[in-house]
Short mmCIF file of C-alpha atoms in Angstrom, two decimals:
data_model
loop_
_atom_site.label_atom_id
_atom_site.label_comp_id
_atom_site.label_asym_id
_atom_site.label_seq_id
_atom_site.Cartn_x
_atom_site.Cartn_y
_atom_site.Cartn_z
CA UNK A 197 0.00 0.00 0.00
CA UNK A 198 1.04 3.54 -0.63
CA UNK A 199 0.08 6.31 1.78
CA UNK A 200 -2.31 3.91 3.49
CA UNK A 201 -4.20 3.13 0.27
CA UNK A 202 -4.35 -0.32 -1.30
CA UNK A 203 -3.25 -0.25 -4.91
CA UNK A 204 -3.76 -2.74 -7.69
CA UNK A 205 -0.55 -4.51 -8.66
CA UNK A 206 -0.40 -5.36 -12.35
CA UNK A 207 2.22 -7.04 -14.44
CA UNK A 208 1.70 -5.06 -17.60
CA UNK A 209 5.23 -5.06 -18.91
CA UNK A 210 6.35 -8.68 -18.67
CA UNK A 211 9.18 -9.92 -20.79
CA UNK A 212 7.93 -10.90 -24.24
CA UNK A 213 10.60 -13.57 -24.45
CA UNK A 214 9.69 -15.32 -21.21
CA UNK A 215 6.54 -14.03 -19.46
CA UNK A 216 6.43 -17.04 -17.12
CA UNK A 217 9.91 -16.26 -15.79
CA UNK A 218 8.94 -12.60 -15.35
CA UNK A 219 5.86 -13.64 -13.39
CA UNK A 220 7.88 -16.07 -11.25
CA UNK A 221 10.34 -13.28 -10.49
CA UNK A 222 7.54 -10.85 -9.59
CA UNK A 223 5.99 -13.40 -7.23
CA UNK A 224 9.34 -13.65 -5.44
CA UNK A 225 9.05 -10.00 -4.45
CA UNK A 226 6.67 -8.49 -1.93
CA UNK A 227 3.96 -8.61 -4.61
CA UNK A 228 2.95 -12.16 -3.63
CA UNK A 229 2.51 -11.21 0.03
CA UNK A 230 0.57 -8.09 -0.99
CA UNK A 231 -1.82 -10.15 -3.13
CA UNK A 232 -2.24 -12.62 -0.26
CA UNK A 233 -2.93 -9.84 2.25
CA UNK A 234 -5.49 -8.18 -0.07
CA UNK A 235 -7.26 -11.52 -0.60
CA UNK A 236 -7.33 -12.27 3.13
CA UNK A 237 -8.62 -8.78 4.00
CA UNK A 238 -11.42 -9.11 1.45
CA UNK A 239 -12.29 -12.62 2.68
CA UNK A 240 -12.35 -11.50 6.31
CA UNK A 241 -14.70 -8.61 5.48
CA UNK A 242 -16.85 -10.69 3.12
CA UNK A 243 -19.61 -11.27 5.64
CA UNK A 244 -20.74 -14.69 4.45
CA UNK A 245 -20.72 -17.05 7.38
CA UNK A 246 -18.67 -20.17 6.73
CA UNK A 247 -16.95 -18.87 3.60
CA UNK A 248 -13.52 -20.39 3.03
CA UNK A 249 -10.23 -19.28 1.55
CA UNK A 250 -7.96 -21.40 -0.67
CA UNK A 251 -4.41 -20.31 -1.48
CA UNK A 252 -2.64 -22.15 -4.32
CA UNK A 253 1.09 -21.59 -4.71
CA UNK A 254 3.84 -23.02 -6.91
CA UNK A 255 6.15 -24.71 -4.42
CA UNK A 256 6.09 -26.40 -1.04
CA UNK A 257 8.62 -23.91 0.33
CA UNK A 258 6.40 -21.01 -0.71
CA UNK A 259 3.35 -22.78 0.76
CA UNK A 260 5.10 -22.96 4.13
CA UNK A 261 6.05 -19.27 3.86
CA UNK A 262 2.46 -18.22 3.12
CA UNK A 263 1.11 -20.39 5.93
CA UNK A 264 3.34 -18.47 8.34
CA UNK A 265 2.10 -15.21 6.82
CA UNK A 266 -1.53 -16.28 7.34
CA UNK A 267 -0.85 -17.27 10.94
CA UNK A 268 0.80 -13.87 11.57
CA UNK A 269 -2.48 -12.34 10.36
CA UNK A 270 -4.43 -14.45 12.87
CA UNK A 271 -5.94 -16.76 10.24
CA UNK A 272 -6.72 -20.34 11.31
CA UNK A 273 -5.14 -22.05 8.29
CA UNK A 274 -3.80 -25.44 7.33
CA UNK A 275 -1.17 -26.74 4.94
CA UNK A 276 -1.88 -29.47 2.38
CA UNK A 277 1.35 -30.39 0.61
CA UNK A 278 2.95 -33.74 -0.12
CA UNK A 279 5.77 -33.11 2.40
CA UNK A 280 3.19 -33.08 5.21
CA UNK A 281 2.22 -36.56 6.41
CA UNK A 282 -1.14 -35.32 7.72
CA UNK A 283 -2.12 -33.42 4.54
CA UNK A 284 -5.23 -35.58 3.96
CA UNK A 285 -6.36 -34.89 7.54
CA UNK A 286 -5.80 -31.16 6.99
CA UNK A 287 -7.91 -31.23 3.81
CA UNK A 288 -10.68 -32.98 5.76
CA UNK A 289 -10.47 -30.33 8.50
CA UNK A 290 -10.85 -27.70 5.78
CA UNK A 291 -13.91 -29.49 4.37
CA UNK A 292 -15.50 -29.85 7.81
CA UNK A 293 -14.86 -26.28 8.88
CA UNK A 294 -12.27 -26.92 11.59
CA UNK A 295 -9.99 -24.66 9.59
CA UNK A 296 -11.27 -21.97 7.25
CA UNK A 297 -8.20 -21.38 5.07
CA UNK A 298 -5.98 -23.86 3.25
CA UNK A 299 -2.62 -23.41 1.52
CA UNK A 300 -1.69 -25.97 -1.11
CA UNK A 301 0.54 -26.46 -4.10
CA UNK A 302 -1.44 -28.83 -6.27
CA UNK A 303 -2.67 -31.77 -4.27
CA UNK A 304 -5.71 -30.00 -2.82
CA UNK A 305 -6.97 -27.98 -5.75
CA UNK A 306 -7.44 -30.82 -8.26
CA UNK A 307 -10.71 -32.48 -7.38
CA UNK A 308 -11.11 -30.57 -4.11
CA UNK A 309 -14.85 -30.13 -3.63
CA UNK A 310 -15.49 -27.60 -0.89
CA UNK A 311 -18.41 -25.47 -2.13
CA UNK A 312 -17.95 -22.94 0.69
CA UNK A 313 -14.71 -21.66 -0.90
CA UNK A 314 -15.56 -18.06 -1.73
CA UNK A 315 -12.02 -16.73 -2.09
CA UNK A 316 -9.11 -18.06 -4.08
CA UNK A 317 -5.60 -16.63 -4.03
CA UNK A 318 -3.48 -17.91 -6.93
CA UNK A 319 0.17 -17.18 -6.33
CA UNK A 320 1.78 -19.20 -9.09
CA UNK A 321 3.45 -18.58 -12.41
CA UNK A 322 1.64 -21.57 -13.95
CA UNK A 323 -0.33 -20.37 -16.95
CA UNK A 324 -2.50 -22.64 -19.06
CA UNK A 325 -6.21 -22.38 -19.66
CA UNK A 326 -6.97 -25.89 -18.27
CA UNK A 327 -4.92 -25.21 -15.12
CA UNK A 328 -6.54 -21.81 -14.56
CA UNK A 329 -10.04 -23.23 -15.09
CA UNK A 330 -9.27 -26.13 -12.73
CA UNK A 331 -8.04 -23.73 -10.03
CA UNK A 332 -10.95 -21.31 -10.47
CA UNK A 333 -13.36 -24.23 -10.37
CA UNK A 334 -12.56 -24.67 -6.67
CA UNK A 335 -14.33 -21.38 -5.91
CA UNK A 336 -17.08 -21.63 -8.54
CA UNK A 337 -18.90 -24.41 -6.71
CA UNK A 338 -22.50 -23.61 -5.85
CA UNK A 339 -23.18 -23.39 -2.12
CA UNK A 340 -26.12 -22.32 0.00
CA UNK A 341 -26.02 -18.56 0.48
CA UNK A 342 -23.08 -18.12 -1.89
CA UNK A 343 -23.80 -15.80 -4.77
CA UNK A 344 -20.29 -14.74 -5.69
CA UNK A 345 -16.67 -15.77 -5.47
CA UNK A 346 -13.42 -13.85 -5.69
CA UNK A 347 -9.99 -14.59 -7.10
CA UNK A 348 -6.85 -12.69 -6.21
CA UNK A 349 -3.89 -13.24 -8.53
CA UNK A 350 -1.26 -11.42 -10.55
CA UNK A 351 -2.83 -9.70 -13.53
CA UNK A 352 -0.43 -10.68 -16.24
CA UNK A 353 -1.54 -10.54 -19.89
CA UNK A 354 -2.19 -14.30 -20.18
CA UNK A 355 -4.29 -14.42 -16.99
CA UNK A 356 -6.21 -11.30 -18.05
CA UNK A 357 -6.95 -12.89 -21.45
CA UNK A 358 -8.21 -16.13 -19.89
CA UNK A 359 -10.33 -14.26 -17.33
CA UNK A 360 -11.84 -12.07 -20.08
CA UNK A 361 -12.70 -15.17 -22.14
CA UNK A 362 -14.31 -16.86 -19.15
CA UNK A 363 -16.32 -13.74 -18.27
CA UNK A 364 -17.47 -13.38 -21.87
CA UNK A 365 -18.61 -17.03 -21.91
CA UNK A 366 -20.49 -16.51 -18.63
CA UNK A 367 -22.26 -13.39 -19.90
CA UNK A 368 -23.37 -15.28 -23.02
CA UNK A 369 -24.72 -18.16 -20.94
CA UNK A 370 -26.54 -15.81 -18.55
CA UNK A 371 -28.08 -13.80 -21.41
CA UNK A 372 -29.30 -17.01 -23.07
CA UNK A 373 -30.77 -18.25 -19.78
CA UNK A 374 -32.44 -14.88 -19.16
CA UNK A 375 -33.91 -14.97 -22.68
CA UNK A 376 -35.27 -18.52 -22.12
CA UNK A 377 -36.75 -17.62 -18.72
CA UNK A 378 -38.36 -14.32 -19.73
CA UNK A 379 -42.19 -13.98 -19.67
CA UNK A 380 -42.15 -12.83 -23.33
CA UNK A 381 -40.63 -16.16 -24.39
CA UNK A 382 -43.43 -17.97 -22.50
CA UNK A 383 -46.09 -15.94 -24.39
CA UNK A 384 -44.41 -16.59 -27.75
CA UNK A 385 -44.43 -20.33 -27.05
CA UNK A 386 -48.10 -20.34 -25.95
#
């Protein structure tokens, strides 16, 4: 933050030769912690009882670092990485609500079905549409009382492009559904 104001960190000038390396480098600065802190602050002020936070990072060492950061913020969080012998137990505690935030590298986000995840913090340099969709899918699950979800991540050109495509697809689907459900369509079909 600058002068007490939160600012949006963007990676708008990544190396054209190796954008993944530029993103990895950026995440090794204070930018990763800033994104994490912004995501946690938003999650804590979200106001939806039982909402959960998932943090996906690119290495086990970074996962341990971010767990310590969460704990310093007073967040009851767990760590689900392959180096931890009780990772499966930690994932179950996250599902059951014993812990409300989970840090993982990959083992928890693929196939993790915890509909109460409302906030996702993606602190990785991994960029592929299937990976991004898989990660975002953890927060897109429908849950009672949940009407929105939030993702905090670096805004590099590839991520921005994928997010724009996904949003465009969602708007098209919603417009089509609205058209099908409108009273005028019912009269036309009568």
